[in-house]
Short mmCIF file of C-alpha atoms in Angstrom, two decimals:
data_model
loop_
_atom_site.label_atom_id
_atom_site.label_comp_id
_atom_site.label_asym_id
_atom_site.label_seq_id
_atom_site.Cartn_x
_atom_site.Cartn_y
_atom_site.Cartn_z
CA MET A 1 0.15 -0.19 0.22
CA ARG A 2 1.41 3.50 -0.76
CA PHE A 3 1.32 6.23 1.64
CA CYS A 4 -1.92 7.34 1.55
CA VAL A 5 -3.05 10.81 0.76
CA SER A 6 -3.87 12.76 -2.15
CA ARG A 7 -4.75 16.31 -3.25
CA PRO A 8 -7.73 16.14 -4.68
CA ALA A 9 -8.55 18.40 -7.64
CA ASN A 10 -10.80 21.10 -5.60
CA ARG A 11 -7.22 21.03 -3.27
CA SER A 12 -9.22 19.92 0.23
CA PRO A 13 -6.75 20.23 2.21
CA LEU A 14 -7.60 17.55 4.72
CA HIS A 15 -7.01 13.63 4.47
CA ARG A 16 -6.07 10.25 6.18
CA THR A 17 -3.49 8.42 6.57
CA GLY A 18 -3.96 4.79 5.79
CA PRO A 19 -2.64 1.98 8.20
CA ARG A 20 1.00 1.35 8.72
CA THR A 21 2.22 2.41 5.47
CA ALA A 22 4.33 5.36 7.52
CA MET A 23 6.66 2.24 8.89
CA SER A 24 6.23 0.76 5.01
CA VAL A 25 7.83 4.08 3.76
CA ALA A 26 10.24 4.17 6.83
CA LEU A 27 11.21 0.39 6.23
CA ALA A 28 11.81 1.42 2.21
CA VAL A 29 13.86 4.42 2.86
CA LEU A 30 16.26 2.32 5.26
CA ALA A 31 16.39 -0.17 3.15
CA VAL A 32 17.48 1.95 0.16
CA ALA A 33 19.56 4.11 2.31
CA GLY A 34 21.40 1.02 2.64
CA CYS A 35 22.70 -0.05 -0.49
CA ASP A 36 23.33 3.84 -1.31
CA GLY A 37 25.96 5.85 -0.40
CA ARG A 38 25.37 8.30 -2.98
CA PHE A 39 22.35 10.26 -1.52
CA TYR A 40 24.53 13.86 -0.49
CA GLY A 41 25.00 14.36 -3.84
CA THR A 42 22.26 16.91 -5.75
CA ALA A 43 19.62 14.43 -5.84
CA PRO A 44 18.00 11.36 -4.98
CA ASP A 45 18.42 8.70 -7.96
CA SER A 46 15.64 9.95 -10.97
CA GLY A 47 16.51 7.35 -13.31
CA ALA A 48 13.29 5.29 -14.51
CA ASP A 49 13.01 3.13 -12.26
CA ALA A 50 12.90 4.71 -9.16
CA ASP A 51 10.32 5.34 -6.78
CA PRO A 52 8.98 9.03 -6.60
CA LEU A 53 7.66 8.06 -2.67
CA ILE A 54 10.95 7.69 -1.83
CA ALA A 55 12.49 9.98 -3.53
CA ALA A 56 10.62 12.77 -2.20
CA ARG A 57 11.31 10.97 1.25
CA LEU A 58 15.07 10.78 1.16
CA LEU A 59 14.67 14.34 0.32
CA TYR A 60 12.46 15.85 3.16
CA ASP A 61 15.17 13.42 6.03
CA ARG A 62 18.38 14.54 3.90
CA ASP A 63 17.50 18.43 3.30
CA VAL A 64 15.12 19.85 4.85
CA LEU A 65 13.68 17.91 8.34
CA PRO A 66 17.67 18.81 9.96
CA ILE A 67 16.11 22.40 8.37
CA LEU A 68 12.99 22.35 9.95
CA SER A 69 14.41 20.74 13.39
CA ALA A 70 16.49 24.00 14.16
CA ASN A 71 14.12 26.21 13.17
CA CYS A 72 10.31 25.07 13.56
CA THR A 73 10.22 22.18 16.19
CA ALA A 74 10.75 24.98 19.65
CA CYS A 75 6.34 25.84 18.63
CA HIS A 76 5.43 22.45 16.42
CA ALA A 77 6.66 19.38 17.57
CA ALA A 78 3.70 19.25 20.12
CA VAL A 79 0.09 18.31 19.75
CA GLY A 80 -1.82 20.96 20.43
CA ALA A 81 0.82 23.82 20.58
CA VAL A 82 0.18 27.00 19.22
CA GLY A 83 0.39 27.01 15.80
CA GLY A 84 -0.30 24.06 15.06
CA GLY A 85 1.96 20.49 15.84
CA PHE A 86 2.51 19.81 12.43
CA MET A 87 5.97 18.18 13.09
CA ALA A 88 4.30 16.23 16.30
CA PRO A 89 6.17 13.18 16.12
CA ASN A 90 2.43 10.84 14.84
CA PRO A 91 3.96 8.34 14.37
CA ASP A 92 6.71 10.93 12.65
CA SER A 93 7.10 14.59 11.39
CA TYR A 94 7.41 13.21 7.76
CA ALA A 95 3.66 11.41 8.23
CA THR A 96 1.96 14.22 10.26
CA MET A 97 3.04 17.32 7.79
CA ILE A 98 2.07 15.19 4.58
CA THR A 99 -1.57 15.40 6.55
CA TRP A 100 -1.41 18.20 7.68
CA PRO A 101 -4.45 20.98 6.06
CA ASN A 102 -3.14 23.28 3.48
CA LEU A 103 0.25 22.84 4.83
CA VAL A 104 2.22 20.09 1.81
CA PHE A 105 0.49 19.92 -1.61
CA PRO A 106 2.60 17.79 -3.24
CA GLY A 107 4.02 18.89 -6.61
CA ASP A 108 2.64 22.51 -5.71
CA ALA A 109 4.67 24.12 -3.21
CA ASP A 110 3.31 27.98 -4.05
CA SER A 111 0.18 26.48 -2.33
CA SER A 112 2.18 24.86 -0.24
CA ARG A 113 1.81 26.74 3.28
CA ILE A 114 4.67 25.31 4.66
CA PHE A 115 6.97 27.16 1.51
CA SER A 116 5.13 30.19 2.24
CA TYR A 117 6.09 29.96 5.63
CA ALA A 118 9.44 29.76 4.61
CA ARG A 119 9.43 32.38 2.49
CA GLY A 120 7.93 34.04 5.44
CA GLY A 121 4.52 34.92 4.05
CA GLU A 122 1.79 34.65 7.21
CA HIS A 123 4.07 33.40 9.74
CA SER A 124 5.71 35.99 12.61
CA GLY A 125 8.46 33.74 13.70
CA THR A 126 11.74 31.93 12.48
CA GLN A 127 11.95 32.30 8.66
CA LEU A 128 14.51 30.62 7.02
CA THR A 129 17.11 31.31 4.64
CA PRO A 130 16.73 31.44 0.63
CA ASP A 131 18.26 28.59 0.38
CA GLN A 132 16.75 26.69 2.59
CA GLY A 133 13.17 27.95 1.63
CA GLU A 134 14.48 26.55 -1.94
CA LEU A 135 15.72 23.14 0.02
CA VAL A 136 11.79 22.91 0.65
CA ARG A 137 10.48 23.77 -2.67
CA ARG A 138 12.28 20.87 -4.50
CA TRP A 139 11.39 18.89 -1.58
CA VAL A 140 7.86 19.48 -1.82
CA GLU A 141 7.55 19.87 -5.97
CA ALA A 142 9.35 16.40 -5.41
CA GLU A 143 6.06 15.06 -3.06
CA PRO A 144 4.39 13.04 -6.19
CA PRO A 145 0.44 12.92 -6.22
CA ARG A 146 -1.52 10.28 -3.89
CA ALA A 147 -4.29 8.31 -4.04
CA PRO A 148 -6.75 9.51 -1.34
CA VAL A 149 -8.03 6.87 1.26
CA ALA A 150 -10.46 9.04 2.85
CA PRO A 151 -11.90 12.26 1.14
CA PRO A 152 -11.77 15.39 2.51
CA THR A 153 -15.16 16.29 4.30
CA GLU A 154 -16.21 20.35 4.41
CA THR A 155 -19.16 22.37 4.97
CA THR A 156 -20.90 24.78 1.73
CA ARG A 157 -19.49 27.81 1.96
CA PHE A 158 -21.89 30.45 3.86
CA ARG A 159 -22.05 33.86 5.07
CA PRO A 160 -21.48 34.05 8.92
CA GLN A 161 -24.42 36.87 10.71
CA LEU A 162 -22.49 39.54 12.82
CA GLY A 163 -23.33 40.00 16.24
CA VAL A 164 -25.82 36.94 16.62
CA THR A 165 -25.42 33.05 17.33
CA ASN A 166 -24.59 30.74 13.88
CA THR A 167 -25.46 27.71 13.77
CA ILE A 168 -24.73 25.22 11.10
CA ASP A 169 -26.44 22.04 10.33
CA LEU A 170 -23.43 19.09 9.72
CA ALA A 171 -25.94 16.39 8.96
CA SER A 172 -25.04 16.68 5.56
CA LEU A 173 -21.21 15.39 6.37
CA GLY A 174 -22.14 11.39 6.80
CA ASP A 175 -24.17 8.90 7.53
CA GLY A 176 -25.93 8.65 11.01
CA LEU A 177 -24.86 12.71 11.98
CA ASP A 178 -28.96 13.57 12.06
CA GLY A 179 -29.19 16.26 14.40
CA THR A 180 -25.04 17.27 14.82
CA THR A 181 -24.28 20.91 14.27
CA MET A 182 -22.20 23.27 15.51
CA THR A 183 -22.87 26.95 16.88
CA PHE A 184 -20.75 30.13 17.02
CA ASP A 185 -20.96 33.97 17.47
CA ALA A 186 -18.98 36.25 14.87
CA ASP A 187 -17.73 39.57 15.37
CA LEU A 188 -16.07 41.71 13.01
CA LEU A 189 -11.85 43.05 14.33
CA ALA A 190 -11.76 46.69 14.03
CA GLY A 191 -7.56 45.40 12.91
CA GLY A 192 -8.89 43.15 10.59
CA GLY A 193 -10.61 39.50 11.15
CA LEU A 194 -12.67 37.28 12.28
CA TYR A 195 -13.34 36.31 15.76
CA LEU A 196 -15.44 34.08 16.47
CA LYS A 197 -16.50 33.11 20.11
CA PHE A 198 -19.00 30.55 22.14
CA VAL A 199 -17.97 27.44 19.55
CA LYS A 200 -19.28 24.35 20.36
CA LEU A 201 -20.18 20.98 18.96
CA HIS A 202 -24.14 19.98 19.42
CA ALA A 203 -24.23 16.43 19.10
CA GLY A 204 -26.60 14.93 16.91
CA THR A 205 -28.95 11.35 17.68
CA ASN A 206 -26.10 8.98 18.12
CA GLY A 207 -23.07 11.39 19.31
CA THR A 208 -20.38 12.60 17.26
CA HIS A 209 -16.68 12.44 16.89
CA VAL A 210 -15.10 14.99 15.43
CA VAL A 211 -10.82 15.61 14.68
CA HIS A 212 -9.08 18.66 13.29
CA PRO A 213 -11.92 21.21 12.80
CA LEU A 214 -10.30 24.31 11.06
CA PHE A 215 -12.01 27.15 9.78
CA GLN A 216 -11.05 28.57 6.33
CA THR A 217 -12.46 32.18 4.94
CA TYR A 218 -13.16 33.39 1.59
CA CYS A 219 -13.02 36.77 0.81
CA PRO A 220 -12.64 35.22 -1.52
CA THR A 221 -9.26 34.09 -1.93
CA PRO A 222 -9.31 30.59 0.31
CA LEU A 223 -7.53 30.78 3.81
CA PRO A 224 -7.36 28.56 6.51
CA ASP A 225 -7.24 30.04 9.74
CA PRO A 226 -3.60 31.38 9.88
CA VAL A 227 -3.38 29.41 13.87
CA ASP A 228 -5.05 26.43 13.26
CA SER A 229 -6.62 27.02 16.63
CA LEU A 230 -8.46 23.56 16.93
CA SER A 231 -5.69 21.49 15.86
CA ALA A 232 -5.80 19.50 19.02
CA ILE A 233 -9.64 18.35 19.19
CA ASP A 234 -10.24 14.76 18.54
CA LEU A 235 -13.82 14.07 20.68
CA VAL A 236 -16.07 11.82 21.10
CA VAL A 237 -19.58 13.89 22.40
CA ASN A 238 -22.91 11.82 23.30
CA ALA A 239 -25.72 12.04 21.75
CA GLY A 240 -27.89 15.19 22.84
CA ASP A 241 -24.83 16.91 24.79
CA VAL A 242 -22.93 20.07 23.52
CA ALA A 243 -19.44 20.11 24.17
CA THR A 244 -17.26 24.17 23.45
CA LEU A 245 -14.29 22.75 21.43
CA GLY A 246 -11.07 23.81 22.75
CA ALA A 247 -10.59 27.33 24.23
CA GLY A 248 -14.20 27.75 22.27
CA THR A 249 -13.11 31.08 20.50
CA VAL A 250 -11.35 31.07 16.77
CA VAL A 251 -9.75 34.34 15.41
CA LEU A 252 -9.14 34.89 11.88
CA ALA A 253 -6.48 37.03 11.73
CA ASN A 254 -6.93 38.52 7.83
CA ALA A 255 -7.23 42.23 6.44
CA ASN A 256 -10.02 41.42 3.68
CA ILE A 257 -12.11 40.17 5.81
CA SER A 258 -15.14 41.89 5.72
CA ALA A 259 -19.26 40.94 5.98
CA ASP A 260 -19.56 40.00 2.76
CA CYS A 261 -16.55 37.08 3.29
CA GLU A 262 -17.44 33.31 3.02
CA LEU A 263 -16.20 30.63 5.68
CA SER A 264 -16.26 26.99 5.03
CA VAL A 265 -15.91 23.98 8.42
CA HIS A 266 -13.15 21.13 7.33
CA PHE A 267 -13.07 18.24 9.15
CA LYS A 268 -10.28 15.77 9.38
CA THR A 269 -12.91 13.42 10.76
CA ILE A 270 -16.67 14.11 11.27
CA GLU A 271 -18.24 10.56 12.11
CA PRO A 272 -20.90 9.18 14.54
CA GLY A 273 -19.47 8.47 18.23
CA ALA A 274 -21.53 6.29 20.13
CA PHE A 275 -23.92 3.94 18.13
CA ILE A 276 -25.54 3.53 14.72
CA ALA A 277 -28.62 2.27 13.72
CA SER A 278 -27.96 -1.17 12.11
CA PRO A 279 -29.86 -2.78 9.11
CA ASP A 280 -31.62 -5.91 11.03
CA GLY A 281 -32.67 -2.65 13.79
CA GLY A 282 -29.45 -3.39 16.27
CA LEU A 283 -26.70 -1.68 16.71
CA VAL A 284 -23.37 -1.71 15.67
CA ILE A 285 -20.07 0.59 17.71
CA GLY A 286 -19.45 4.39 16.57
CA GLY A 287 -16.10 6.21 16.57
CA GLY A 288 -14.57 2.84 15.44
CA CYS A 289 -14.50 1.17 18.36
CA THR A 290 -14.99 -2.74 17.91
CA ASN A 291 -14.10 -4.68 20.70
CA VAL A 292 -16.03 -3.80 23.95
CA ALA A 293 -15.36 -7.14 25.92
CA ALA A 294 -11.13 -6.49 25.96
CA PHE A 295 -11.84 -2.44 26.63
CA THR A 296 -14.48 -4.04 30.02
CA ALA A 297 -11.61 -6.39 30.61
CA ASN A 298 -9.01 -4.43 30.59
CA ALA A 299 -8.67 -0.69 30.22
CA GLN A 300 -12.14 -0.04 32.27
CA ASP A 301 -10.84 -0.31 35.85
CA PRO A 302 -7.24 1.95 35.07
CA PHE A 303 -9.34 4.94 33.28
CA SER A 304 -11.60 4.53 36.18
CA ASN A 305 -9.16 5.02 38.98
CA ARG A 306 -6.69 7.36 36.99
CA CYS A 307 -8.86 9.94 34.41
CA ALA A 308 -12.19 9.60 35.64
CA SER A 309 -12.33 12.36 38.47
CA CYS A 310 -10.92 14.85 35.97
CA HIS A 311 -12.50 13.18 32.36
CA ALA A 312 -15.67 11.85 33.56
CA GLY A 313 -16.94 14.95 34.09
CA GLY A 314 -15.91 16.93 37.17
CA ASN A 315 -13.58 18.93 35.46
CA MET A 316 -15.29 20.56 32.05
CA THR A 317 -12.50 22.00 30.53
CA ALA A 318 -10.94 17.92 30.41
CA LYS A 319 -13.95 16.63 30.38
CA ASN A 320 -14.05 18.16 27.01
CA ALA A 321 -10.31 17.25 25.89
CA PHE A 322 -10.87 13.74 25.81
CA ASP A 323 -14.64 12.68 26.74
CA LEU A 324 -14.91 9.66 29.54
CA SER A 325 -18.29 10.35 31.00
CA ALA A 326 -19.85 6.67 30.21
CA ILE A 327 -16.61 4.82 31.82
CA ASN A 328 -18.16 3.93 35.16
CA ASP A 329 -21.28 3.05 33.45
CA LEU A 330 -20.66 -0.91 33.15
CA SER A 331 -24.04 -1.46 31.27
CA ALA A 332 -23.53 -2.76 28.21
CA ASP A 333 -24.63 -0.10 26.21
CA GLY A 334 -22.36 2.02 29.04
CA GLN A 335 -19.07 0.51 27.68
CA ALA A 336 -20.07 0.27 24.58
CA ALA A 337 -20.26 4.25 24.84
CA ALA A 338 -17.29 4.68 26.57
CA CYS A 339 -15.03 2.38 24.73
CA ALA A 340 -16.49 4.75 21.33
CA GLN A 341 -14.90 7.58 23.29
CA ALA A 342 -11.75 5.94 24.24
CA VAL A 343 -10.60 5.04 21.22
CA SER A 344 -10.11 8.16 19.61
CA THR A 345 -6.88 8.27 22.07
CA ILE A 346 -5.03 5.38 20.66
CA ASN A 347 -2.56 6.01 17.90
CA ARG A 348 -3.71 2.14 15.53
CA THR A 349 0.16 2.15 14.04
CA ASP A 350 1.58 2.51 17.07
CA GLU A 351 -0.33 1.84 20.14
CA VAL A 352 2.43 2.01 22.93
CA ASN A 353 3.02 5.78 21.78
CA SER A 354 -0.85 6.69 21.41
CA ARG A 355 -1.15 10.79 22.68
CA LEU A 356 -3.02 8.98 25.49
CA PHE A 357 0.48 8.04 27.33
CA GLN A 358 2.47 10.81 26.50
CA ARG A 359 -0.20 13.06 28.79
CA VAL A 360 0.97 10.76 31.68
CA GLU A 361 4.62 9.32 31.23
CA PRO A 362 7.16 9.83 33.65
CA GLY A 363 8.86 13.48 32.92
CA GLN A 364 6.31 14.82 30.80
CA ALA A 365 6.08 18.06 29.32
CA THR A 366 2.88 18.12 27.66
CA GLY A 367 1.84 20.58 31.55
CA HIS A 368 -0.66 17.49 32.07
CA PRO A 369 -1.76 17.93 35.82
CA LEU A 370 -0.87 13.82 36.69
CA THR A 371 1.98 12.53 36.07
CA LEU A 372 2.37 8.70 36.51
CA ASN A 373 5.48 7.30 38.33
CA ASN A 374 7.35 4.47 36.75
CA ALA A 375 5.41 1.65 37.92
CA ASP A 376 2.20 2.93 37.90
CA PHE A 377 3.00 4.16 34.06
CA THR A 378 3.88 0.65 32.84
CA ALA A 379 0.82 -0.80 34.11
CA PHE A 380 -1.93 1.67 32.92
CA ARG A 381 0.17 1.47 29.32
CA ASP A 382 0.16 -2.60 29.19
CA ALA A 383 -3.68 -2.43 30.76
CA ILE A 384 -4.67 -0.40 27.71
CA VAL A 385 -2.23 -1.22 24.93
CA SER A 386 -4.02 -4.90 25.47
CA TRP A 387 -7.73 -3.54 24.47
CA ALA A 388 -5.47 -0.88 21.85
CA THR A 389 -3.96 -3.87 20.44
CA SER A 390 -7.12 -5.05 20.03
CA GLU A 391 -8.84 -2.20 18.03
CA SER A 392 -6.06 -1.79 15.45
CA ASP A 393 -6.07 -5.64 14.81
#
């Protein structure tokens, strides 16, 4: 299987990676690197038999990664980082960058945000030298088109109403999303831009799972949220519940924004988050959870003992970030809902490095209030992984 994403004709920015493809690409790169000592020439082998995917990855590893590691990791290497964690290891920075909204359009550097940042546009932080920017351009131009595994999901464009609550119907974005909406209030900023506040997701009748919402303005040129305010959102909201997305505010700074501009909202994932009616009238689990029995046997107790005091509703900020409100409901339906909530934190290509564990591991620097000691962390991780691996099989 080839590494996952492509740029479709309309350049919609959100795609998913296919399972375990990053690992296969990395192994392929290592295999080639072990045989050829000429990688520090002008470019990798570009003969008729060269794999363009491997060649592009080699350019990234050789020329681009050292530049970005030196200039970008301080602000962009953590999940949920200000400005977006596009260099977070998920499972490595290449896999994260190639699927990040609008960051890399294979073969088209001028449309790629990483190249505009390299040249200093739309970026107030570190700016690269012209030579460094040229290396970034060469890498992006070398990236081959890729077949999409799953299409991005985007609302139709709409003109926000100022000074009142806007309601966006999301039911058309997928099966099982009946009743799902997003609401926010909108106001123009005096210095140029649009201020969105009280940004909330209202789950439909099947619950809703959303990952990485992204607002984009059209004035008329499309411009995504410059700081990618909601990039860390990976949230399951129970049926009929309402959750604030992130801090509940999004600032779309753009001097060209006026009352006539339009908006759209992209989602990396939007799907039912609890239950979906099956054709035979029963229920199937939504949110990607498939093994409730293993969840209850292995994961329910450690989640309840370590996480529920904040994430089951005692701390609304924590609950909005990772909703475990169903964890102590031991009924069949309750555990199915809890499993669907918890599975969103699992990296199915590398379970032991899931972001869930990065929050509580000894020495973590994420700011999470709970840090486990070595023994407790190992016991917690091993119990969760014993369930998580069954979800990934």
